Short mmCIF file of C-alpha atoms in Angstrom, two decimals:
data_model
loop_
_atom_site.label_atom_id
_atom_site.label_comp_id
_atom_site.label_asym_id
_atom_site.label_seq_id
_atom_site.Cartn_x
_atom_site.Cartn_y
_atom_site.Cartn_z
CA MET A 1 41.85 -42.76 20.73
CA THR A 2 41.04 -42.28 17.09
CA ILE A 3 39.03 -39.68 15.22
CA GLU A 4 36.08 -42.07 15.02
CA PHE A 5 35.87 -42.39 18.81
CA PHE A 6 35.68 -38.62 19.31
CA PHE A 7 33.18 -38.35 16.48
CA TYR A 8 30.88 -40.89 18.10
CA MET A 9 31.17 -39.21 21.47
CA ALA A 10 30.26 -35.79 20.01
CA ALA A 11 27.44 -37.40 18.02
CA ALA A 12 26.06 -38.99 21.19
CA ILE A 13 26.14 -35.61 22.96
CA ALA A 14 24.37 -34.01 19.99
CA ILE A 15 21.66 -36.68 19.98
CA ILE A 16 21.06 -36.58 23.74
CA SER A 17 20.88 -32.79 23.88
CA SER A 18 18.57 -32.72 20.83
CA ILE A 19 16.24 -35.11 22.63
CA LYS A 20 16.35 -32.76 25.61
CA VAL A 21 15.53 -29.85 23.27
CA VAL A 22 12.31 -31.38 22.00
CA SER A 23 11.25 -32.85 25.36
CA SER A 24 12.13 -30.00 27.71
CA ARG A 25 9.32 -28.22 29.53
CA HIS A 26 10.99 -24.87 30.01
CA SER A 27 11.82 -22.91 26.88
CA VAL A 28 15.03 -21.38 28.22
CA HIS A 29 16.36 -24.83 29.20
CA ALA A 30 15.51 -26.08 25.71
CA LEU A 31 17.37 -23.12 24.19
CA LEU A 32 20.51 -23.83 26.20
CA TYR A 33 20.37 -27.51 25.27
CA LEU A 34 20.05 -26.38 21.65
CA VAL A 35 23.31 -24.41 22.04
CA LEU A 36 24.99 -27.56 23.39
CA SER A 37 23.65 -29.63 20.49
CA LEU A 38 24.91 -27.13 17.92
CA LEU A 39 28.36 -27.03 19.54
CA ALA A 40 28.56 -30.83 19.51
CA VAL A 41 27.58 -30.87 15.83
CA ALA A 42 30.31 -28.26 15.21
CA VAL A 43 32.84 -30.64 16.79
CA CYS A 44 31.53 -33.35 14.42
CA PHE A 45 32.08 -31.01 11.46
CA TYR A 46 35.63 -30.29 12.61
CA LEU A 47 36.39 -33.99 12.86
CA MET A 48 34.91 -34.61 9.40
CA GLY A 49 37.51 -32.24 7.94
CA ALA A 50 35.39 -29.10 7.56
CA PRO A 51 36.74 -26.49 10.01
CA PHE A 52 35.21 -23.62 8.01
CA ALA A 53 31.74 -25.14 8.36
CA ALA A 54 32.40 -25.75 12.06
CA GLY A 55 33.27 -22.08 12.54
CA LEU A 56 30.16 -21.01 10.64
CA GLU A 57 28.07 -23.35 12.77
CA VAL A 58 29.36 -21.79 15.97
CA ILE A 59 29.15 -18.18 14.75
CA VAL A 60 25.86 -18.22 12.86
CA TYR A 61 23.82 -20.98 14.53
CA ALA A 62 25.04 -20.93 18.12
CA GLY A 63 25.71 -17.19 17.98
CA ALA A 64 23.26 -15.29 15.83
CA ILE A 65 20.21 -17.53 15.52
CA LEU A 66 20.20 -18.48 19.20
CA VAL A 67 20.41 -14.78 20.12
CA LEU A 68 17.23 -14.28 18.05
CA PHE A 69 15.55 -17.05 20.03
CA VAL A 70 16.66 -15.53 23.33
CA PHE A 71 15.27 -12.13 22.26
CA ALA A 72 11.94 -13.72 21.38
CA VAL A 73 11.74 -15.56 24.69
CA MET A 74 12.53 -12.32 26.50
CA MET A 75 9.72 -10.54 24.66
CA PHE A 76 7.20 -13.22 25.62
CA GLY A 77 7.82 -12.51 29.27
CA LEU A 78 7.22 -16.17 30.17
CA THR A 79 3.52 -15.92 30.94
CA GLN A 80 1.55 -18.27 33.11
CA ASP A 81 1.06 -21.08 30.59
CA GLU A 82 4.82 -21.37 30.38
CA THR A 83 5.63 -21.41 34.08
CA ALA A 84 2.69 -23.56 35.17
CA HIS A 85 4.10 -26.67 33.52
CA SER A 86 7.73 -26.02 34.34
CA PRO A 87 9.45 -28.25 36.91
CA GLN A 88 9.95 -27.00 40.43
CA ALA A 89 13.33 -25.53 41.28
CA GLY A 90 14.82 -28.82 42.41
CA GLY A 91 18.34 -27.94 43.45
CA LEU A 92 21.16 -30.16 42.27
CA ILE A 93 19.15 -32.49 40.07
CA ASN A 94 18.56 -29.66 37.58
CA TRP A 95 22.30 -29.18 37.19
CA LEU A 96 23.15 -32.80 36.55
CA GLY A 97 22.19 -33.14 32.87
CA PRO A 98 23.83 -29.96 31.56
CA ILE A 99 26.97 -30.52 33.62
CA ILE A 100 27.43 -34.09 32.36
CA LEU A 101 26.80 -33.21 28.72
CA GLY A 102 28.85 -30.00 28.74
CA GLY A 103 31.69 -31.62 30.67
CA ALA A 104 31.84 -34.51 28.21
CA LEU A 105 32.04 -32.06 25.30
CA LEU A 106 34.83 -30.16 27.06
CA VAL A 107 36.78 -33.39 27.66
CA ILE A 108 36.45 -34.30 23.97
CA LEU A 109 37.63 -30.86 22.87
CA ILE A 110 40.66 -30.94 25.17
CA ALA A 111 41.56 -34.46 24.08
CA ILE A 112 41.35 -33.46 20.39
CA ILE A 113 43.49 -30.37 20.93
CA ASN A 114 46.01 -32.25 23.06
CA GLN A 115 46.80 -35.11 20.70
CA SER A 116 49.41 -33.97 18.20
CA GLN A 117 49.10 -37.16 16.13
CA LEU A 118 45.38 -36.52 15.73
CA GLN A 119 46.04 -32.91 14.78
CA GLN A 120 48.50 -34.04 12.11
CA HIS A 121 45.91 -36.46 10.78
CA LEU A 122 43.24 -33.75 10.73
CA THR A 123 45.32 -31.27 8.76
CA VAL A 124 45.94 -33.78 5.95
CA ASN A 125 42.39 -34.31 4.73
CA ILE A 126 40.93 -30.87 5.19
CA ILE A 127 38.65 -28.78 2.98
CA ASP A 128 39.65 -25.22 3.74
CA ALA A 129 37.81 -21.96 3.26
CA LYS A 130 39.74 -21.13 0.08
CA GLN A 131 38.26 -24.04 -1.85
CA VAL A 132 34.79 -23.14 -0.62
CA GLY A 133 35.24 -19.49 -1.60
CA ILE A 134 36.50 -20.34 -5.10
CA LEU A 135 33.46 -22.53 -5.70
CA LEU A 136 31.08 -20.05 -4.05
CA TYR A 137 32.06 -17.17 -6.30
CA GLY A 138 32.55 -19.31 -9.37
CA PRO A 139 29.96 -21.91 -10.35
CA TYR A 140 27.62 -21.12 -7.46
CA LEU A 141 27.35 -17.36 -8.01
CA LEU A 142 23.68 -17.59 -8.92
CA ALA A 143 22.98 -19.47 -5.67
CA VAL A 144 24.71 -16.69 -3.73
CA GLU A 145 22.51 -14.09 -5.42
CA ILE A 146 19.36 -16.10 -4.66
CA ALA A 147 20.48 -16.41 -1.03
CA SER A 148 20.88 -12.64 -0.88
CA PHE A 149 17.32 -12.21 -2.20
CA LEU A 150 16.13 -14.64 0.47
CA LEU A 151 17.88 -12.73 3.23
CA LEU A 152 16.45 -9.41 2.01
CA ALA A 153 12.95 -10.90 1.90
CA GLY A 154 13.42 -12.31 5.40
CA LEU A 155 14.59 -8.94 6.69
CA ILE A 156 11.63 -7.05 5.21
CA ALA A 157 9.10 -9.67 6.34
CA ALA A 158 10.47 -9.80 9.88
CA TYR A 159 10.39 -6.00 10.14
CA HIS A 160 6.85 -5.87 8.78
CA TYR A 161 5.45 -8.55 11.09
CA ALA A 162 7.15 -7.35 14.25
CA LYS A 163 6.15 -3.70 13.70
CA PRO A 164 3.94 -2.35 16.49
CA ASP A 165 0.34 -1.48 15.68
CA VAL A 166 0.96 2.23 16.22
CA LEU A 167 3.07 2.34 13.10
CA GLY A 168 0.30 0.81 11.03
CA GLY A 169 1.22 -2.85 11.17
CA HIS A 170 -1.62 -5.16 10.17
CA LEU A 171 -1.36 -8.92 10.35
CA MET B 1 39.21 -39.30 2.22
CA SER B 2 37.75 -38.66 5.61
CA GLU B 3 38.23 -41.01 8.54
CA ILE B 4 34.56 -41.22 9.37
CA PRO B 5 32.54 -43.49 7.08
CA LEU B 6 29.81 -41.79 5.11
CA THR B 7 27.16 -44.19 6.38
CA HIS B 8 27.81 -43.21 9.99
CA ALA B 9 27.46 -39.51 9.17
CA TYR B 10 24.19 -40.34 7.43
CA ILE B 11 23.01 -42.35 10.45
CA LEU B 12 23.74 -39.37 12.74
CA ALA B 13 21.94 -37.06 10.32
CA SER B 14 18.85 -39.28 10.15
CA ILE B 15 18.68 -39.68 13.94
CA LEU B 16 18.87 -35.89 14.43
CA PHE B 17 16.33 -35.35 11.66
CA LEU B 18 13.89 -37.81 13.23
CA ILE B 19 14.26 -36.17 16.66
CA GLY B 20 13.45 -32.80 15.13
CA PHE B 21 10.55 -34.26 13.15
CA VAL B 22 9.00 -35.82 16.25
CA GLY B 23 9.42 -32.50 18.02
CA VAL B 24 7.64 -30.63 15.22
CA ILE B 25 4.75 -33.11 15.29
CA VAL B 26 4.35 -33.54 19.04
CA ARG B 27 4.93 -30.12 20.59
CA LYS B 28 2.17 -27.52 20.80
CA ASN B 29 4.33 -24.57 21.82
CA THR B 30 5.24 -22.77 18.60
CA LEU B 31 8.65 -21.79 19.97
CA PHE B 32 9.51 -25.45 20.41
CA ILE B 33 8.31 -26.19 16.89
CA LEU B 34 10.74 -23.57 15.56
CA MET B 35 13.56 -25.05 17.64
CA SER B 36 12.78 -28.53 16.32
CA LEU B 37 12.90 -27.11 12.80
CA GLU B 38 16.39 -25.83 13.62
CA VAL B 39 17.40 -29.34 14.71
CA MET B 40 16.06 -30.75 11.41
CA LEU B 41 17.95 -28.18 9.29
CA ASN B 42 21.07 -28.92 11.31
CA ALA B 43 20.68 -32.62 10.52
CA VAL B 44 20.51 -31.77 6.82
CA GLY B 45 23.75 -29.82 7.27
CA VAL B 46 25.40 -32.87 8.86
CA ALA B 47 24.40 -34.96 5.83
CA PHE B 48 25.81 -32.38 3.39
CA ILE B 49 29.10 -31.96 5.25
CA GLY B 50 29.50 -35.73 5.62
CA ALA B 51 28.97 -36.30 1.91
CA GLY B 52 31.28 -33.42 0.99
CA SER B 53 34.10 -34.68 3.19
CA ALA B 54 33.68 -38.30 2.09
CA TRP B 55 34.12 -37.38 -1.57
CA HIS B 56 36.57 -34.58 -0.72
CA GLN B 57 34.60 -31.94 -2.57
CA ALA B 58 33.79 -28.46 -1.27
CA ASP B 59 30.24 -28.55 -2.70
CA GLY B 60 28.82 -29.99 0.51
CA GLN B 61 29.97 -26.94 2.45
CA ILE B 62 28.41 -24.62 -0.17
CA MET B 63 25.11 -26.39 0.36
CA PHE B 64 25.58 -26.08 4.12
CA ILE B 65 26.08 -22.32 3.77
CA LEU B 66 22.86 -22.09 1.75
CA VAL B 67 21.00 -24.11 4.41
CA LEU B 68 22.42 -21.72 7.02
CA THR B 69 21.02 -18.71 5.13
CA LEU B 70 17.66 -20.41 4.83
CA ALA B 71 17.61 -21.20 8.55
CA ALA B 72 18.51 -17.62 9.48
CA SER B 73 15.75 -16.02 7.39
CA GLU B 74 13.21 -18.68 8.40
CA VAL B 75 13.88 -18.08 12.08
CA ALA B 76 13.67 -14.30 11.67
CA VAL B 77 10.26 -14.45 9.97
CA GLY B 78 8.98 -17.21 12.26
CA LEU B 79 9.94 -15.41 15.43
CA ALA B 80 8.44 -12.13 14.19
CA LEU B 81 5.16 -13.97 13.50
CA LEU B 82 5.43 -15.58 16.93
CA ILE B 83 5.80 -12.17 18.59
CA ARG B 84 2.66 -10.97 16.79
CA MET B 85 0.82 -14.11 17.87
CA GLN B 86 1.85 -13.63 21.49
CA LYS B 87 0.68 -10.01 21.39
CA LYS B 88 -2.65 -10.86 19.79
CA PHE B 89 -3.67 -14.07 21.60
CA GLN B 90 -1.46 -13.90 24.74
CA SER B 91 -0.31 -17.44 24.00
CA VAL B 92 2.11 -19.34 21.79
CA ASP B 93 -0.07 -22.46 21.53
CA ILE B 94 -0.27 -23.64 17.92
CA ASP B 95 -3.92 -24.71 18.37
CA ILE B 96 -4.89 -21.07 18.90
CA LEU B 97 -3.98 -20.41 15.27
CA SER B 98 -6.99 -22.44 14.12
CA LYS B 99 -9.14 -19.64 15.50
CA MET B 100 -7.80 -17.29 12.85
CA ARG B 101 -10.42 -16.74 10.20
CA GLY B 102 -9.30 -16.89 6.60
#
């Protein structure tokens, strides 16, 4: 049981759930498969020696961005063109895919946490948050400023587009 | 040096990127197009992190953080536009957008 084995397992889960994301009929199912894919990619990041990036992946992607998607899906109200093509409620067969993929990811996580030799190996070649922070506020300061401009522009644009017509929003 | 070879991280990144690309091209629901874009950006992040850990530099993670910011703002604007589209046309089909004049 080496690091490579766990990496390939998590990569396989990420690939399978990404395929389910783009091929799923129901948008909520696709969203939940997207969460699974992002978590598997976060496990890959952790095994590649980037725990800070793995944490960011879970917090920002699987947390914040997916919440935005869920809000949008809730606002659509799942009209008839969405539910007409969705599969019938088919009992157990709907549960099979998510249970297999999620269970495999859980087994990988427990196996990684449980093996002390693997943990020792992981802590040797690590790039921690301190190195990232030193670079981020040193040579990459201009990039941080540009990212802040981008976020401000995104905030203003999202507010402007999603404003109701009563408040004078024109598309 | 990381345990995982750089080529394998690149292979994973290209597979994920191609899945997302096919999703962007094939799907007609705009919500699914946005989700496929997320998968593509995520694949780019895998490539950056893999390169950064193979050469043991923190620059790959910086690039990943910038990609994360880009993805967040892109999704916010895209979903706001999608909400407007749903209100105006009662549909999220991308073909409806060709009816917009100008």
